Amino acid sequence: MSTEKEHEPSEPEMNRRKIKMEDGRYLFFYTFETSLAASESLQRDNPEKGTDE
Amino acid sequence: VSELRFNPLLGEWTATATARQDRTFLPPSDYCPLCPTLPGGFPTEIPEPNYDIVAFENKFPSLRSQPSIPVIEGTDLYPVRPSQGVCEVVVYTPNHSSSLAAEPVEQIHKLVRVWTDRFRQLEGLEFVKYVFIFENKGEAVGVTLHHPHGQIYAYPFVPAYIRKELAQAKKYFESEGSCLYCDVIDEESKYVDRVVAENESFIAVIPFFARYPYETHIYSKRHVQALPDLFTHGQRDLAEILKQVLAAFDRLFDVSFPYIMSIHQRPSDGGSYDYYHFHIEFYPPMRSPTKLKFLAGSEAGAGMFINDTLPEEKAAELRSHVQLVTWLEK
């Protein structure tokens, strides 16, 4: 067995946004703060926690 | 019609899901339901273009969070229950013509984080007892949509294959006092010839007991039970070894290599599974550039696999196609 490194690198923030589709199903958009998708996204949400619309 | 019927002969559940007969089958790329909807274009499952990864409830699920009442009444011999659970689709990228193997390691790292988030969310549902993350890739394993994607099934019970693994791991732990998987890792590490790739946190092998020619297992070197147990460094190492193995698969026969990817984690039923060990199993159906391995009489009817190849030789072959991974984003 091995152990993880003591000093963890910092990671880009992960954003989760939930929408409800017309037929009632849910959908989650995931974006990461360093990505083009995130910079173009109009809505930002909390890392890992996400938000539910 | 969707319900769970118990098979008393094998002690396991079968889902009947007749609506799945009507699911989209190999549509032309212009009508791919997993591509983002373009302005004025065909309305797909994904209404917006700006995302890295998307997860959503399957339109043709075999399990539903609010299932219908079974159409048939169960008996003592044949129990029936509503098909309660969740079936999600995880779209790896907006790029229709890509694949997980072709994605940069940074994108695979994002996927590992999304898997972890979906696992946490789904196991929080009261009726969920097991969260199963998997991918069917290629028409050879029955894929109906080519856009790179995987799936997640959140079951209301621990499925049979996992129960069998748990029972073996528990039995071994009770008799030997150690983790079965940790001992498999030690054995494979010492033998070396079946190792395909390795980094600080993970090892990929075609195990001693492989059932398919290129059956590859990725084991966490640290004794952990599920994705949320991985630290940041472990998540990156998992992405890296996945990239190495998947890219090596594609280089083997210079084709987009079909496989079933099966992520094995502890159950989510509140029990203690310290004796179990997080790992990923790949079952590729190809045994040569032109031949497939089929599950025939002995495999399907009796449960004994016949592997026409030696794991040691196949591991050497696959290992020769493993390349270093370069991270563009640190």
Tab-separated table of N, CA and C in Angstrom, chain A residues 1-5 8-14 16-17 19 21 23-32 34-38 40-41 48-49 52, chain B residues 45-48 50-59 86 88 109-110 113-114 117-118 121-122 182 200-201 221-223 231-234 236 329:
chain	number	residue	atom	x	y	z
A	1	MET	N	0.837	-1.196	0.000
A	1	MET	CA	0.000	0.000	0.000
A	1	MET	C	0.881	1.259	0.000
A	2	SER	N	0.401	2.306	-0.601
A	2	SER	CA	1.176	3.539	-0.626
A	2	SER	C	0.339	4.675	-0.061
A	3	THR	N	0.992	5.791	0.158
A	3	THR	CA	0.264	6.948	0.673
A	3	THR	C	0.249	8.036	-0.382
A	4	GLU	N	-0.768	8.901	-0.318
A	4	GLU	CA	-0.855	10.003	-1.254
A	4	GLU	C	0.230	11.028	-0.928
A	5	LYS	N	0.575	11.858	-1.891
A	5	LYS	CA	1.544	12.924	-1.651
A	5	LYS	C	1.020	13.884	-0.586
A	8	GLU	N	-0.803	18.517	-2.006
A	8	GLU	CA	-1.699	18.331	-3.132
A	8	GLU	C	-1.680	19.583	-4.016
A	9	PRO	N	-1.634	19.420	-5.340
A	9	PRO	CA	-1.725	20.594	-6.209
A	9	PRO	C	-3.125	21.193	-6.133
A	10	SER	N	-3.229	22.505	-6.344
A	10	SER	CA	-4.564	23.105	-6.350
A	10	SER	C	-5.218	22.782	-7.691
A	11	GLU	N	-6.523	22.609	-7.676
A	11	GLU	CA	-7.247	22.181	-8.861
A	11	GLU	C	-8.188	23.273	-9.333
A	12	PRO	N	-8.482	23.326	-10.638
A	12	PRO	CA	-9.477	24.291	-11.110
A	12	PRO	C	-10.834	24.012	-10.473
A	13	GLU	N	-11.523	25.069	-10.166
A	13	GLU	CA	-12.816	24.946	-9.498
A	13	GLU	C	-13.826	24.255	-10.417
A	14	MET	N	-14.571	23.309	-9.857
A	14	MET	CA	-15.598	22.623	-10.643
A	14	MET	C	-16.963	23.217	-10.318
A	16	ARG	N	-21.140	23.033	-10.943
A	16	ARG	CA	-22.242	22.178	-11.390
A	16	ARG	C	-23.524	22.992	-11.425
A	17	ARG	N	-24.228	22.953	-12.552
A	17	ARG	CA	-25.493	23.676	-12.663
A	17	ARG	C	-26.577	22.715	-13.107
A	19	ILE	N	-30.414	21.883	-14.443
A	19	ILE	CA	-31.633	22.401	-15.064
A	19	ILE	C	-32.637	21.255	-15.191
A	21	MET	N	-35.444	19.582	-17.604
A	21	MET	CA	-35.852	19.582	-19.002
A	21	MET	C	-37.377	19.568	-19.118
A	23	ASP	N	-39.446	17.526	-20.260
A	23	ASP	CA	-40.124	16.271	-19.895
A	23	ASP	C	-39.920	15.903	-18.424
A	24	GLY	N	-39.320	16.818	-17.655
A	24	GLY	CA	-39.192	16.591	-16.212
A	24	GLY	C	-37.865	15.985	-15.787
A	25	ARG	N	-37.071	15.542	-16.730
A	25	ARG	CA	-35.760	14.977	-16.372
A	25	ARG	C	-34.804	16.097	-15.992
A	26	TYR	N	-33.801	15.779	-15.165
A	26	TYR	CA	-32.805	16.795	-14.814
A	26	TYR	C	-31.543	16.600	-15.641
A	27	LEU	N	-30.788	17.684	-15.718
A	27	LEU	CA	-29.525	17.676	-16.462
A	27	LEU	C	-28.527	18.542	-15.686
A	28	PHE	N	-27.294	18.075	-15.575
A	28	PHE	CA	-26.246	18.827	-14.885
A	28	PHE	C	-25.175	19.249	-15.886
A	29	PHE	N	-24.920	20.548	-15.939
A	29	PHE	CA	-23.784	21.048	-16.713
A	29	PHE	C	-22.590	21.164	-15.775
A	30	TYR	N	-21.480	20.583	-16.156
A	30	TYR	CA	-20.239	20.728	-15.386
A	30	TYR	C	-19.264	21.589	-16.183
A	31	THR	N	-18.744	22.613	-15.530
A	31	THR	CA	-17.693	23.428	-16.143
A	31	THR	C	-16.564	23.578	-15.132
A	32	PHE	N	-15.374	23.874	-15.640
A	32	PHE	CA	-14.185	24.032	-14.792
A	32	PHE	C	-13.603	25.403	-15.061
A	34	THR	N	-10.879	26.874	-15.517
A	34	THR	CA	-9.827	27.194	-16.481
A	34	THR	C	-10.269	26.973	-17.921
A	35	SER	N	-11.441	26.376	-18.093
A	35	SER	CA	-11.818	25.978	-19.445
A	35	SER	C	-12.549	27.085	-20.186
A	36	LEU	N	-12.552	26.973	-21.507
A	36	LEU	CA	-13.276	27.913	-22.358
A	36	LEU	C	-14.766	27.864	-22.037
A	37	ALA	N	-15.259	26.647	-21.803
A	37	ALA	CA	-16.685	26.487	-21.515
A	37	ALA	C	-17.081	27.289	-20.279
A	38	ALA	N	-16.210	27.269	-19.265
A	38	ALA	CA	-16.529	27.991	-18.033
A	38	ALA	C	-16.517	29.489	-18.268
A	40	GLU	N	-17.190	31.039	-20.890
A	40	GLU	CA	-18.326	31.444	-21.717
A	40	GLU	C	-19.666	31.239	-21.009
A	41	SER	N	-19.609	30.504	-19.908
A	41	SER	CA	-20.852	30.221	-19.203
A	41	SER	C	-21.329	31.467	-18.462
A	48	GLU	N	-17.989	21.892	-6.392
A	48	GLU	CA	-18.364	20.590	-5.847
A	48	GLU	C	-19.790	20.586	-5.290
A	49	LYS	N	-20.229	21.682	-4.632
A	49	LYS	CA	-21.583	21.695	-4.074
A	49	LYS	C	-22.624	21.837	-5.182
A	52	ASP	N	-28.979	23.920	-7.506
A	52	ASP	CA	-30.150	23.346	-8.168
A	52	ASP	C	-31.097	24.470	-8.523
B	45	GLU	N	-30.550	16.373	-26.728
B	45	GLU	CA	-30.755	16.223	-25.284
B	45	GLU	C	-30.101	17.361	-24.506
B	46	ILE	N	-29.128	18.060	-25.139
B	46	ILE	CA	-28.316	19.050	-24.421
B	46	ILE	C	-28.597	20.427	-24.997
B	47	PRO	N	-29.363	21.256	-24.245
B	47	PRO	CA	-29.866	22.500	-24.819
B	47	PRO	C	-28.858	23.632	-24.895
B	48	GLU	N	-27.679	23.489	-24.310
B	48	GLU	CA	-26.694	24.585	-24.322
B	48	GLU	C	-25.323	24.051	-24.747
B	50	ASN	N	-22.208	25.425	-23.906
B	50	ASN	CA	-21.046	25.760	-23.072
B	50	ASN	C	-20.935	24.875	-21.838
B	51	TYR	N	-20.201	23.809	-21.980
B	51	TYR	CA	-19.981	22.907	-20.849
B	51	TYR	C	-18.724	22.094	-21.127
B	52	ASP	N	-18.185	21.511	-20.094
B	52	ASP	CA	-17.083	20.562	-20.259
B	52	ASP	C	-17.621	19.142	-20.317
B	53	ILE	N	-18.505	18.843	-19.364
B	53	ILE	CA	-19.093	17.495	-19.260
B	53	ILE	C	-20.549	17.673	-18.825
B	54	VAL	N	-21.413	16.803	-19.297
B	54	VAL	CA	-22.830	16.870	-18.934
B	54	VAL	C	-23.281	15.515	-18.408
B	55	ALA	N	-24.120	15.552	-17.376
B	55	ALA	CA	-24.762	14.321	-16.890
B	55	ALA	C	-26.265	14.564	-16.859
B	56	PHE	N	-27.029	13.610	-17.332
B	56	PHE	CA	-28.491	13.795	-17.289
B	56	PHE	C	-29.193	12.447	-17.199
B	57	GLU	N	-30.446	12.499	-16.792
B	57	GLU	CA	-31.245	11.276	-16.670
B	57	GLU	C	-31.490	10.682	-18.054
B	58	ASN	N	-31.284	9.396	-18.160
B	58	ASN	CA	-31.469	8.692	-19.422
B	58	ASN	C	-32.933	8.790	-19.871
B	59	LYS	N	-33.131	9.071	-21.164
B	59	LYS	CA	-34.489	9.180	-21.701
B	59	LYS	C	-35.171	7.813	-21.764
B	86	VAL	N	-31.829	5.076	-10.539
B	86	VAL	CA	-31.519	6.201	-11.428
B	86	VAL	C	-30.615	5.694	-12.548
B	88	GLU	N	-28.296	7.449	-15.454
B	88	GLU	CA	-27.779	8.702	-15.999
B	88	GLU	C	-26.863	8.432	-17.185
B	109	HIS	N	-9.253	13.883	-16.468
B	109	HIS	CA	-9.194	14.296	-15.066
B	109	HIS	C	-10.507	14.968	-14.639
B	110	LYS	N	-11.035	15.816	-15.518
B	110	LYS	CA	-12.333	16.445	-15.217
B	110	LYS	C	-13.407	15.376	-15.064
B	113	ARG	N	-13.380	13.733	-11.747
B	113	ARG	CA	-14.006	14.585	-10.733
B	113	ARG	C	-15.531	14.580	-10.867
B	114	VAL	N	-16.019	14.544	-12.098
B	114	VAL	CA	-17.478	14.482	-12.298
B	114	VAL	C	-18.013	13.141	-11.802
B	117	ASP	N	-18.335	13.310	-8.162
B	117	ASP	CA	-19.477	14.135	-7.753
B	117	ASP	C	-20.793	13.391	-7.961
B	118	ARG	N	-20.926	12.710	-9.100
B	118	ARG	CA	-22.163	11.962	-9.350
B	118	ARG	C	-22.313	10.827	-8.325
B	121	GLN	N	-23.527	12.323	-5.090
B	121	GLN	CA	-24.928	12.754	-5.162
B	121	GLN	C	-25.883	11.562	-5.176
B	122	LEU	N	-25.561	10.577	-5.989
B	122	LEU	CA	-26.487	9.454	-6.141
B	122	LEU	C	-26.525	8.574	-4.901
B	182	CYS	N	-5.127	-5.969	-2.438
B	182	CYS	CA	-3.764	-5.522	-2.128
B	182	CYS	C	-2.784	-6.665	-2.383
B	200	GLU	N	2.346	6.358	-9.387
B	200	GLU	CA	2.465	6.344	-7.927
B	200	GLU	C	1.202	5.802	-7.245
B	201	SER	N	0.043	6.041	-7.845
B	201	SER	CA	-1.219	5.694	-7.180
B	201	SER	C	-1.937	4.489	-7.770
B	221	LYS	N	-3.378	1.642	-5.744
B	221	LYS	CA	-2.350	1.069	-4.869
B	221	LYS	C	-2.677	1.324	-3.397
B	222	ARG	N	-3.341	2.434	-3.155
B	222	ARG	CA	-3.768	2.714	-1.786
B	222	ARG	C	-5.063	1.943	-1.539
B	223	HIS	N	-5.219	1.415	-0.352
B	223	HIS	CA	-6.409	0.611	-0.035
B	223	HIS	C	-7.598	1.540	0.215
B	231	PHE	N	-7.508	11.271	-3.160
B	231	PHE	CA	-7.133	12.659	-2.974
B	231	PHE	C	-6.856	13.261	-4.348
B	232	THR	N	-6.532	14.544	-4.341
B	232	THR	CA	-6.294	15.261	-5.594
B	232	THR	C	-5.237	14.553	-6.448
B	233	HIS	N	-4.162	14.155	-5.809
B	233	HIS	CA	-3.087	13.516	-6.561
B	233	HIS	C	-3.555	12.171	-7.139
B	234	GLY	N	-4.346	11.440	-6.376
B	234	GLY	CA	-4.874	10.164	-6.843
B	234	GLY	C	-5.799	10.341	-8.034
B	236	ARG	N	-5.612	12.672	-10.282
B	236	ARG	CA	-4.768	12.971	-11.450
B	236	ARG	C	-4.077	11.700	-11.949
B	329	GLU	N	-2.090	21.460	-18.994
B	329	GLU	CA	-2.459	22.354	-17.890
B	329	GLU	C	-1.924	21.740	-16.620
